[in-house]
Amino acid sequence: MSVLKGKPSTRSVWTGRISIGLVNVPVKAYTMIKDQSFSFKYVRRDDACPLKYERVCTLDREVVPWSEVGQAVEVRKDEYVVFTKEELDALRPESNKKISLRKFVPLGQVDRVFFDKSYVLAPDKSGDSYGLLLKAFKEKGLAGVGTFTLRTKENPVLVYHYRDSLVLTTLRYSDEVVDPRSYEDLGKVEEPSREELDIALKIMENLTGEFDSTEFKDTFKERVEELVEQKMKGEVIAVEEPETEEVRELMSALRDTLAQLQKT
């Protein structure tokens, strides 16, 4: 089983209910996937003065306060249709307040390429009904398919049992995912020789093992943090360019790789 080390959120990002027919289960959604990549701030290089971004009108170059900012759709070049907040609120789908589950499917039936973001669903003063739903999902082994709106976008979603909780995963629409076979370059892929394929399969056999999420670390983040410590101490930084890897002929690279693996 994968090791999960992310810190739980203290505040929910959405509250509403799971709706199945006439059954309604109040829930709260918490962020499950957290981007831990390093965050840089933009500054003036000479004195590290922080930069701020302003909403500047392209016509008169004046800064526009938030109270005067609206939302619009560009229908033709430089021609916009402006919406009021009330108009947009009236357009928001019902799934803004509930997760409507329409049917249940085997989780493995859903192509993983459609998976987008995941959220933990926790009971919102609905311990009994949440517990019943959790148990039903766990015993049936199915995922609920429905719709859910977070902020402004409505998404198809899956709700399923995972590690003693209900998890919601938003899905991408079919027109957001490109079929790899539509790229012409893939039609030019050459058939490998039997010898090349045999060696490639042996390399894969030698490298076969169990998945362990703790094997992977964000080395860029670690190096940036080390560099921050060095700079704070006033140390002189020597920039080292990474070595360029030699491009090897395919069969030679295959044979040498297999030989290295067989030595270990």
GROMACS .gro file of C-alpha atoms in nm:
model
  264
    1MET     CA    1   0.000   0.000   0.000
    2SER     CA    2   0.122   0.349  -0.085
    3VAL     CA    3   0.248   0.569   0.200
    4LEU     CA    4   0.056   0.900   0.221
    5LYS     CA    5   0.243   1.177   0.407
    6GLY     CA    6   0.049   1.492   0.320
    7LYS     CA    7  -0.075   1.703   0.612
    8PRO     CA    8  -0.456   1.721   0.645
    9SER     CA    9  -0.630   2.053   0.586
   10THR     CA   10  -0.801   2.230   0.875
   11ARG     CA   11  -1.062   2.402   0.657
   12SER     CA   12  -1.298   2.250   0.404
   13VAL     CA   13  -1.311   2.384   0.048
   14TRP     CA   14  -1.680   2.302  -0.006
   15THR     CA   15  -1.989   2.206   0.193
   16GLY     CA   16  -2.303   2.051   0.054
   17ARG     CA   17  -2.458   1.708   0.027
   18ILE     CA   18  -2.440   1.382  -0.158
   19SER     CA   19  -2.774   1.319  -0.325
   20ILE     CA   20  -2.894   0.973  -0.436
   21GLY     CA   21  -3.259   0.993  -0.531
   22LEU     CA   22  -3.436   1.120  -0.217
   23VAL     CA   23  -3.140   1.035   0.009
   24ASN     CA   24  -2.925   1.333   0.110
   25VAL     CA   25  -2.603   1.308   0.312
   26PRO     CA   26  -2.445   1.638   0.424
   27VAL     CA   27  -2.068   1.638   0.365
   28LYS     CA   28  -1.763   1.862   0.364
   29ALA     CA   29  -1.489   1.837   0.100
   30TYR     CA   30  -1.124   1.869   0.198
   31THR     CA   31  -0.824   1.900  -0.030
   32MET     CA   32  -0.659   1.561  -0.075
   33ILE     CA   33  -0.387   1.642  -0.329
   34LYS     CA   34  -0.142   1.916  -0.227
   35ASP     CA   35   0.122   2.067  -0.452
   36GLN     CA   36   0.441   2.088  -0.244
   37SER     CA   37   0.661   2.236  -0.516
   38PHE     CA   38   0.876   2.536  -0.423
   39SER     CA   39   0.706   2.874  -0.454
   40PHE     CA   40   0.913   3.168  -0.578
   41LYS     CA   41   0.826   3.538  -0.535
   42TYR     CA   42   0.896   3.791  -0.808
   43VAL     CA   43   1.124   4.074  -0.694
   44ARG     CA   44   1.346   4.345  -0.840
   45ARG     CA   45   1.676   4.165  -0.879
   46ASP     CA   46   1.905   4.444  -0.752
   47ASP     CA   47   1.743   4.504  -0.410
   48ALA     CA   48   1.492   4.216  -0.371
   49CYS     CA   49   1.201   4.461  -0.358
   50PRO     CA   50   0.877   4.256  -0.399
   51LEU     CA   51   0.670   4.323  -0.711
   52LYS     CA   52   0.293   4.356  -0.707
   53TYR     CA   53   0.049   4.312  -0.991
   54GLU     CA   54  -0.222   4.564  -1.067
   55ARG     CA   55  -0.534   4.557  -1.286
   56VAL     CA   56  -0.442   4.816  -1.548
   57CYS     CA   57  -0.693   4.920  -1.815
   58THR     CA   58  -0.548   4.876  -2.164
   59LEU     CA   59  -0.725   5.193  -2.290
   60ASP     CA   60  -0.639   5.466  -2.039
   61ARG     CA   61  -0.367   5.281  -1.837
   62GLU     CA   62  -0.554   5.350  -1.511
   63VAL     CA   63  -0.552   5.101  -1.225
   64VAL     CA   64  -0.902   4.950  -1.184
   65PRO     CA   65  -1.022   4.876  -0.826
   66TRP     CA   66  -1.177   4.535  -0.756
   67SER     CA   67  -1.517   4.701  -0.703
   68GLU     CA   68  -1.521   4.793  -1.075
   69VAL     CA   69  -1.394   4.461  -1.211
   70GLY     CA   70  -1.643   4.250  -1.406
   71GLN     CA   71  -1.635   3.928  -1.607
   72ALA     CA   72  -1.684   3.905  -1.982
   73VAL     CA   73  -1.662   3.675  -2.283
   74GLU     CA   74  -1.477   3.790  -2.594
   75VAL     CA   75  -1.714   3.723  -2.888
   76ARG     CA   76  -1.500   3.890  -3.153
   77LYS     CA   77  -1.159   4.054  -3.144
   78ASP     CA   78  -1.177   4.339  -2.888
   79GLU     CA   79  -1.556   4.295  -2.853
   80TYR     CA   80  -1.688   4.166  -2.519
   81VAL     CA   81  -2.018   4.064  -2.362
   82VAL     CA   82  -2.012   4.163  -1.992
   83PHE     CA   83  -2.193   3.965  -1.719
   84THR     CA   84  -2.307   4.082  -1.377
   85LYS     CA   85  -2.246   3.870  -1.069
   86GLU     CA   86  -2.621   3.814  -1.036
   87GLU     CA   87  -2.644   3.684  -1.394
   88LEU     CA   88  -2.361   3.439  -1.341
   89ASP     CA   89  -2.499   3.321  -1.005
   90ALA     CA   90  -2.833   3.245  -1.173
   91LEU     CA   91  -2.652   3.031  -1.432
   92ARG     CA   92  -2.470   2.818  -1.178
   93PRO     CA   93  -2.588   2.455  -1.187
   94GLU     CA   94  -2.766   2.279  -0.902
   95SER     CA   95  -2.448   2.077  -0.842
   96ASN     CA   96  -2.307   2.393  -0.686
   97LYS     CA   97  -2.471   2.276  -0.361
   98LYS     CA   98  -2.488   1.901  -0.403
   99ILE     CA   99  -2.314   1.600  -0.553
  100SER     CA  100  -2.583   1.429  -0.757
  101LEU     CA  101  -2.501   1.060  -0.807
  102ARG     CA  102  -2.686   0.918  -1.106
  103LYS     CA  103  -2.552   0.563  -1.130
  104PHE     CA  104  -2.290   0.323  -0.997
  105VAL     CA  105  -2.009   0.163  -1.199
  106PRO     CA  106  -1.701  -0.052  -1.130
  107LEU     CA  107  -1.416   0.188  -1.047
  108GLY     CA  108  -1.178   0.000  -1.278
  109GLN     CA  109  -1.414   0.066  -1.569
  110VAL     CA  110  -1.324   0.437  -1.570
  111ASP     CA  111  -1.013   0.516  -1.776
  112ARG     CA  112  -0.759   0.677  -1.540
  113VAL     CA  113  -0.665   0.936  -1.803
  114PHE     CA  114  -0.993   1.111  -1.716
  115PHE     CA  115  -0.900   1.148  -1.345
  116ASP     CA  116  -0.834   1.509  -1.242
  117LYS     CA  117  -0.838   1.617  -0.874
  118SER     CA  118  -0.937   1.427  -0.561
  119TYR     CA  119  -1.104   1.545  -0.239
  120VAL     CA  120  -1.180   1.373   0.090
  121LEU     CA  121  -1.551   1.381   0.175
  122ALA     CA  122  -1.613   1.398   0.550
  123PRO     CA  123  -1.947   1.392   0.737
  124ASP     CA  124  -2.100   1.731   0.813
  125LYS     CA  125  -2.309   1.649   1.120
  126SER     CA  126  -2.425   1.339   0.935
  127GLY     CA  127  -2.238   1.061   1.113
  128ASP     CA  128  -2.511   0.795   1.082
  129SER     CA  129  -2.603   0.853   0.716
  130TYR     CA  130  -2.238   0.899   0.618
  131GLY     CA  131  -2.146   0.574   0.794
  132LEU     CA  132  -2.424   0.390   0.610
  133LEU     CA  133  -2.313   0.528   0.272
  134LEU     CA  134  -1.947   0.447   0.345
  135LYS     CA  135  -2.032   0.088   0.439
  136ALA     CA  136  -2.247   0.043   0.128
  137PHE     CA  137  -1.973   0.171  -0.100
  138LYS     CA  138  -1.715  -0.051   0.070
  139GLU     CA  139  -1.922  -0.370   0.048
  140LYS     CA  140  -2.043  -0.311  -0.308
  141GLY     CA  141  -1.705  -0.200  -0.443
  142LEU     CA  142  -1.864   0.042  -0.686
  143ALA     CA  143  -1.812   0.410  -0.762
  144GLY     CA  144  -2.094   0.662  -0.784
  145VAL     CA  145  -2.100   0.873  -1.100
  146GLY     CA  146  -2.246   1.222  -1.086
  147THR     CA  147  -2.180   1.595  -1.114
  148PHE     CA  148  -2.019   1.846  -0.880
  149THR     CA  149  -1.940   2.218  -0.903
  150LEU     CA  150  -1.645   2.374  -0.722
  151ARG     CA  151  -1.610   2.751  -0.759
  152THR     CA  152  -1.732   2.804  -1.117
  153LYS     CA  153  -1.676   2.479  -1.305
  154GLU     CA  154  -1.915   2.184  -1.312
  155ASN     CA  155  -1.739   1.850  -1.347
  156PRO     CA  156  -1.841   1.488  -1.382
  157VAL     CA  157  -1.720   1.304  -1.071
  158LEU     CA  158  -1.665   0.967  -0.910
  159VAL     CA  159  -1.738   0.902  -0.542
  160TYR     CA  160  -1.588   0.584  -0.398
  161HIS     CA  161  -1.454   0.416  -0.084
  162TYR     CA  162  -1.084   0.469  -0.010
  163ARG     CA  163  -0.902   0.409   0.320
  164ASP     CA  164  -1.211   0.421   0.542
  165SER     CA  165  -1.345   0.738   0.382
  166LEU     CA  166  -1.544   0.856   0.084
  167VAL     CA  167  -1.331   1.021  -0.182
  168LEU     CA  168  -1.453   1.241  -0.467
  169THR     CA  169  -1.245   1.260  -0.785
  170THR     CA  170  -1.334   1.511  -1.053
  171LEU     CA  171  -1.319   1.386  -1.410
  172ARG     CA  172  -1.227   1.563  -1.730
  173TYR     CA  173  -1.482   1.598  -2.009
  174SER     CA  174  -1.432   1.381  -2.317
  175ASP     CA  175  -1.343   1.684  -2.531
  176GLU     CA  176  -1.064   1.776  -2.288
  177VAL     CA  177  -0.872   1.451  -2.344
  178VAL     CA  178  -0.684   1.386  -2.667
  179ASP     CA  179  -0.669   1.035  -2.814
  180PRO     CA  180  -0.295   0.962  -2.861
  181ARG     CA  181  -0.374   0.783  -3.186
  182SER     CA  182  -0.475   1.116  -3.341
  183TYR     CA  183  -0.109   1.226  -3.358
  184GLU     CA  184   0.051   1.154  -3.694
  185ASP     CA  185   0.394   1.090  -3.541
  186LEU     CA  186   0.265   0.774  -3.374
  187GLY     CA  187   0.181   0.631  -3.714
  188LYS     CA  188   0.552   0.643  -3.800
  189VAL     CA  189   0.664   0.415  -3.514
  190GLU     CA  190   0.886   0.138  -3.649
  191GLU     CA  191   0.851  -0.228  -3.552
  192PRO     CA  192   1.147  -0.340  -3.333
  193SER     CA  193   1.359  -0.639  -3.419
  194ARG     CA  194   1.302  -0.958  -3.219
  195GLU     CA  195   1.647  -0.925  -3.060
  196GLU     CA  196   1.582  -0.565  -2.948
  197LEU     CA  197   1.246  -0.664  -2.801
  198ASP     CA  198   1.391  -0.965  -2.616
  199ILE     CA  199   1.660  -0.752  -2.451
  200ALA     CA  200   1.405  -0.479  -2.361
  201LEU     CA  201   1.180  -0.741  -2.198
  202LYS     CA  202   1.474  -0.880  -1.998
  203ILE     CA  203   1.557  -0.526  -1.875
  204MET     CA  204   1.195  -0.482  -1.763
  205GLU     CA  205   1.201  -0.818  -1.584
  206ASN     CA  206   1.517  -0.718  -1.397
  207LEU     CA  207   1.360  -0.388  -1.290
  208THR     CA  208   1.021  -0.532  -1.191
  209GLY     CA  209   0.922  -0.466  -0.827
  210GLU     CA  210   0.661  -0.319  -0.591
  211PHE     CA  211   0.552   0.044  -0.616
  212ASP     CA  212   0.677   0.254  -0.322
  213SER     CA  213   0.577   0.622  -0.323
  214THR     CA  214   0.850   0.707  -0.066
  215GLU     CA  215   1.120   0.632  -0.324
  216PHE     CA  216   1.046   0.961  -0.500
  217LYS     CA  217   1.154   1.302  -0.375
  218ASP     CA  218   1.133   1.653  -0.518
  219THR     CA  219   1.508   1.699  -0.568
  220PHE     CA  220   1.465   2.050  -0.714
  221LYS     CA  221   1.283   2.164  -0.398
  222GLU     CA  222   1.551   2.008  -0.176
  223ARG     CA  223   1.831   2.177  -0.371
  224VAL     CA  224   1.657   2.516  -0.361
  225GLU     CA  225   1.616   2.486   0.019
  226GLU     CA  226   1.987   2.397   0.054
  227LEU     CA  227   2.079   2.696  -0.164
  228VAL     CA  228   1.861   2.927   0.049
  229GLU     CA  229   2.051   2.814   0.361
  230GLN     CA  230   2.385   2.873   0.191
  231LYS     CA  231   2.286   3.219   0.068
  232MET     CA  232   2.156   3.317   0.415
  233LYS     CA  233   2.498   3.222   0.556
  234GLY     CA  234   2.669   3.441   0.296
  235GLU     CA  235   2.840   3.150   0.125
  236VAL     CA  236   2.969   3.188  -0.230
  237ILE     CA  237   2.770   2.971  -0.468
  238ALA     CA  238   2.951   2.787  -0.745
  239VAL     CA  239   2.712   2.705  -1.028
  240GLU     CA  240   2.776   2.364  -1.181
  241GLU     CA  241   2.630   2.271  -1.517
  242PRO     CA  242   2.488   1.917  -1.530
  243GLU     CA  243   2.681   1.674  -1.749
  244THR     CA  244   2.530   1.603  -2.088
  245GLU     CA  245   2.441   1.237  -2.133
  246GLU     CA  246   2.589   1.056  -2.431
  247VAL     CA  247   2.333   0.955  -2.694
  248ARG     CA  248   2.393   0.585  -2.756
  249GLU     CA  249   2.301   0.362  -3.048
  250LEU     CA  250   1.990   0.165  -2.948
  251MET     CA  251   2.121  -0.193  -2.957
  252SER     CA  252   2.446  -0.098  -2.784
  253ALA     CA  253   2.252   0.088  -2.509
  254LEU     CA  254   2.018  -0.210  -2.461
  255ARG     CA  255   2.301  -0.462  -2.427
  256ASP     CA  256   2.507  -0.246  -2.189
  257THR     CA  257   2.201  -0.172  -1.973
  258LEU     CA  258   2.117  -0.542  -1.942
  259ALA     CA  259   2.482  -0.624  -1.863
  260GLN     CA  260   2.484  -0.364  -1.582
  261LEU     CA  261   2.163  -0.500  -1.432
  262GLN     CA  262   2.288  -0.859  -1.439
  263LYS     CA  263   2.599  -0.756  -1.242
  264THR     CA  264   2.393  -0.620  -0.951
   0.00000   0.00000   0.00000
